[in-house]
Amino acid sequence: MKRILLPVAALAILAACGGKSRQVVTPEPLSPAAELRLRLDSVVDAGKYLFGHHDDTAYGHTWEYEEGGSDVKAVTGEYPALMSWDLGLIEVDSARNLDGVPFGFIRSQIAAQHARGGFNTISWHPINPATRGNSWDTSVAPLADSVMLDTLTVWIDRAAAFIASLKDADGKPLPVIFRPWHENSGSWFWWGSGSATPEQYIALYRLTRERFDSAGIDNVLWAYSPDKDLTREQYLSTYPGDDYVDILGADIYAFDGEEGIGQYTERVRAQLPMVVDEARRRGKIAAFTETGLEGLPVADWYTRVLRPLTDSLGIAYVCVWRNGIQTQKPEHFYVPYPGHPSEADFRLYHDTSNALFVK
Ligand code: BMA
């Protein structure tokens, strides 16, 4: 069942034609989030999906912070239709995120991506409020201690303030997908299954959305994205609820090069159609929120492995992770850079798949 949201123009026509009294009802303008929802619906209705890349214009394999820089664009001629960004360390008022990207830069890139007709999604790797270690520090489970929620509320409000500050040149809020508390079914994050009960997780997610809502923030679609190998029941066991979530996703990575293709394919086929089905039944959007093969040791991975899995799935987007800088993380990249053996294959994926890119 799809929730039908009519654009303002259609509502105005309906109002103008409706009834003998010819009373014209001036419709409320759509919120940026509702407009984003319509745009994502039209992508899915057209049988397409956005191609996404994390930190796309911040840095790539051989460059950082260069005007026009993007490994996706360098190889395909276009930017990814979706750009992904992370708020990690915004909670402690840092000027740069956990991967060194200045928040001011992220703000400007989100505006630039929107202006070129693209989309933006935001994840968040906050530090552990109990230990002040990073997101992967599970030595203390902060959600077991209700006092931690006070700290987290302050942190959530800082994330909310950043997202509320995203505006276009006319001062209109820019729509974004927000995907906090991701991969919670795994045990590697302090909000994950090893450190939080389903109730604690759901309470954290709901608190996050409630803080945004009470601040009147209306430029966000909310994504839920647990990890791999989940049955429907397991997937739904930490689902925050239809009133809190707009996008149902999953993070499923490929591992082990050629040998791992079978397992990856099975994992995606076992879970993503279920996610798409749940999303449809609930009137929500489905997405493949994170995936990729680190280092691309399989040269035709994009056309041989990813394209058949994603091309007719009914998802609004697929997002691959970042291209780390060569001098820091030489093998940590998920799209080919110029000169990489899978360059031609990625171009072919760009040219022949249902994935969308932007000029
Ligand atoms: C991980 C890696 C890390 C990074 C983190 C947050 O998958 O890319 O290097 O710090 O995501 O972006």
JSON list of N, CA and C and ligand atoms in Angstrom, two decimals, residues 54 98-99 125 136 321-322 329 332, ligand 1:
[
{"chain": "A", "resi": 54, "resn": "HIS", "atom": "N", "xyz": [29.65, 7.14, -0.30]},
{"chain": "A", "resi": 54, "resn": "HIS", "atom": "CA", "xyz": [29.95, 7.88, 0.92]},
{"chain": "A", "resi": 54, "resn": "HIS", "atom": "C", "xyz": [31.13, 8.83, 0.71]},
{"chain": "A", "resi": 98, "resn": "LEU", "atom": "N", "xyz": [34.56, 12.12, 12.17]},
{"chain": "A", "resi": 98, "resn": "LEU", "atom": "CA", "xyz": [35.53, 11.09, 12.56]},
{"chain": "A", "resi": 98, "resn": "LEU", "atom": "C", "xyz": [36.52, 10.73, 11.46]},
{"chain": "A", "resi": 99, "resn": "ASP", "atom": "N", "xyz": [36.18, 11.04, 10.21]},
{"chain": "A", "resi": 99, "resn": "ASP", "atom": "CA", "xyz": [37.11, 10.80, 9.12]},
{"chain": "A", "resi": 99, "resn": "ASP", "atom": "C", "xyz": [37.78, 12.10, 8.67]},
{"chain": "A", "resi": 125, "resn": "HIS", "atom": "N", "xyz": [28.21, 8.11, 13.43]},
{"chain": "A", "resi": 125, "resn": "HIS", "atom": "CA", "xyz": [29.04, 7.24, 14.27]},
{"chain": "A", "resi": 125, "resn": "HIS", "atom": "C", "xyz": [29.46, 8.01, 15.52]},
{"chain": "A", "resi": 136, "resn": "TRP", "atom": "N", "xyz": [32.83, 1.92, 18.04]},
{"chain": "A", "resi": 136, "resn": "TRP", "atom": "CA", "xyz": [33.14, 0.48, 18.10]},
{"chain": "A", "resi": 136, "resn": "TRP", "atom": "C", "xyz": [33.57, 0.06, 19.51]},
{"chain": "A", "resi": 321, "resn": "TRP", "atom": "N", "xyz": [30.35, 2.36, 0.22]},
{"chain": "A", "resi": 321, "resn": "TRP", "atom": "CA", "xyz": [31.10, 3.14, 1.21]},
{"chain": "A", "resi": 321, "resn": "TRP", "atom": "C", "xyz": [32.23, 3.94, 0.56]},
{"chain": "A", "resi": 322, "resn": "ARG", "atom": "N", "xyz": [33.09, 4.51, 1.37]},
{"chain": "A", "resi": 322, "resn": "ARG", "atom": "CA", "xyz": [34.00, 5.57, 0.93]},
{"chain": "A", "resi": 322, "resn": "ARG", "atom": "C", "xyz": [35.25, 5.05, 0.21]},
{"chain": "A", "resi": 329, "resn": "LYS", "atom": "N", "xyz": [44.62, 4.67, 3.75]},
{"chain": "A", "resi": 329, "resn": "LYS", "atom": "CA", "xyz": [43.93, 3.38, 3.69]},
{"chain": "A", "resi": 329, "resn": "LYS", "atom": "C", "xyz": [43.96, 2.89, 2.25]},
{"chain": "A", "resi": 332, "resn": "HIS", "atom": "N", "xyz": [41.16, 0.54, 1.05]},
{"chain": "A", "resi": 332, "resn": "HIS", "atom": "CA", "xyz": [39.81, 0.84, 1.53]},
{"chain": "A", "resi": 332, "resn": "HIS", "atom": "C", "xyz": [39.09, 1.73, 0.53]},
{"chain": "B", "resi": 1, "resn": "BMA", "atom": "C1", "xyz": [34.17, 2.47, 8.27]},
{"chain": "B", "resi": 1, "resn": "BMA", "atom": "C2", "xyz": [35.55, 2.76, 7.74]},
{"chain": "B", "resi": 1, "resn": "BMA", "atom": "C3", "xyz": [36.25, 3.64, 8.74]},
{"chain": "B", "resi": 1, "resn": "BMA", "atom": "C4", "xyz": [35.43, 4.91, 8.97]},
{"chain": "B", "resi": 1, "resn": "BMA", "atom": "C5", "xyz": [33.99, 4.57, 9.33]},
{"chain": "B", "resi": 1, "resn": "BMA", "atom": "C6", "xyz": [33.11, 5.77, 9.43]},
{"chain": "B", "resi": 1, "resn": "BMA", "atom": "O1", "xyz": [33.49, 1.59, 7.45]},
{"chain": "B", "resi": 1, "resn": "BMA", "atom": "O2", "xyz": [35.44, 3.43, 6.50]},
{"chain": "B", "resi": 1, "resn": "BMA", "atom": "O3", "xyz": [37.52, 3.97, 8.25]},
{"chain": "B", "resi": 1, "resn": "BMA", "atom": "O4", "xyz": [35.98, 5.69, 9.97]},
{"chain": "B", "resi": 1, "resn": "BMA", "atom": "O5", "xyz": [33.45, 3.67, 8.38]},
{"chain": "B", "resi": 1, "resn": "BMA", "atom": "O6", "xyz": [33.04, 6.46, 8.21]}
]
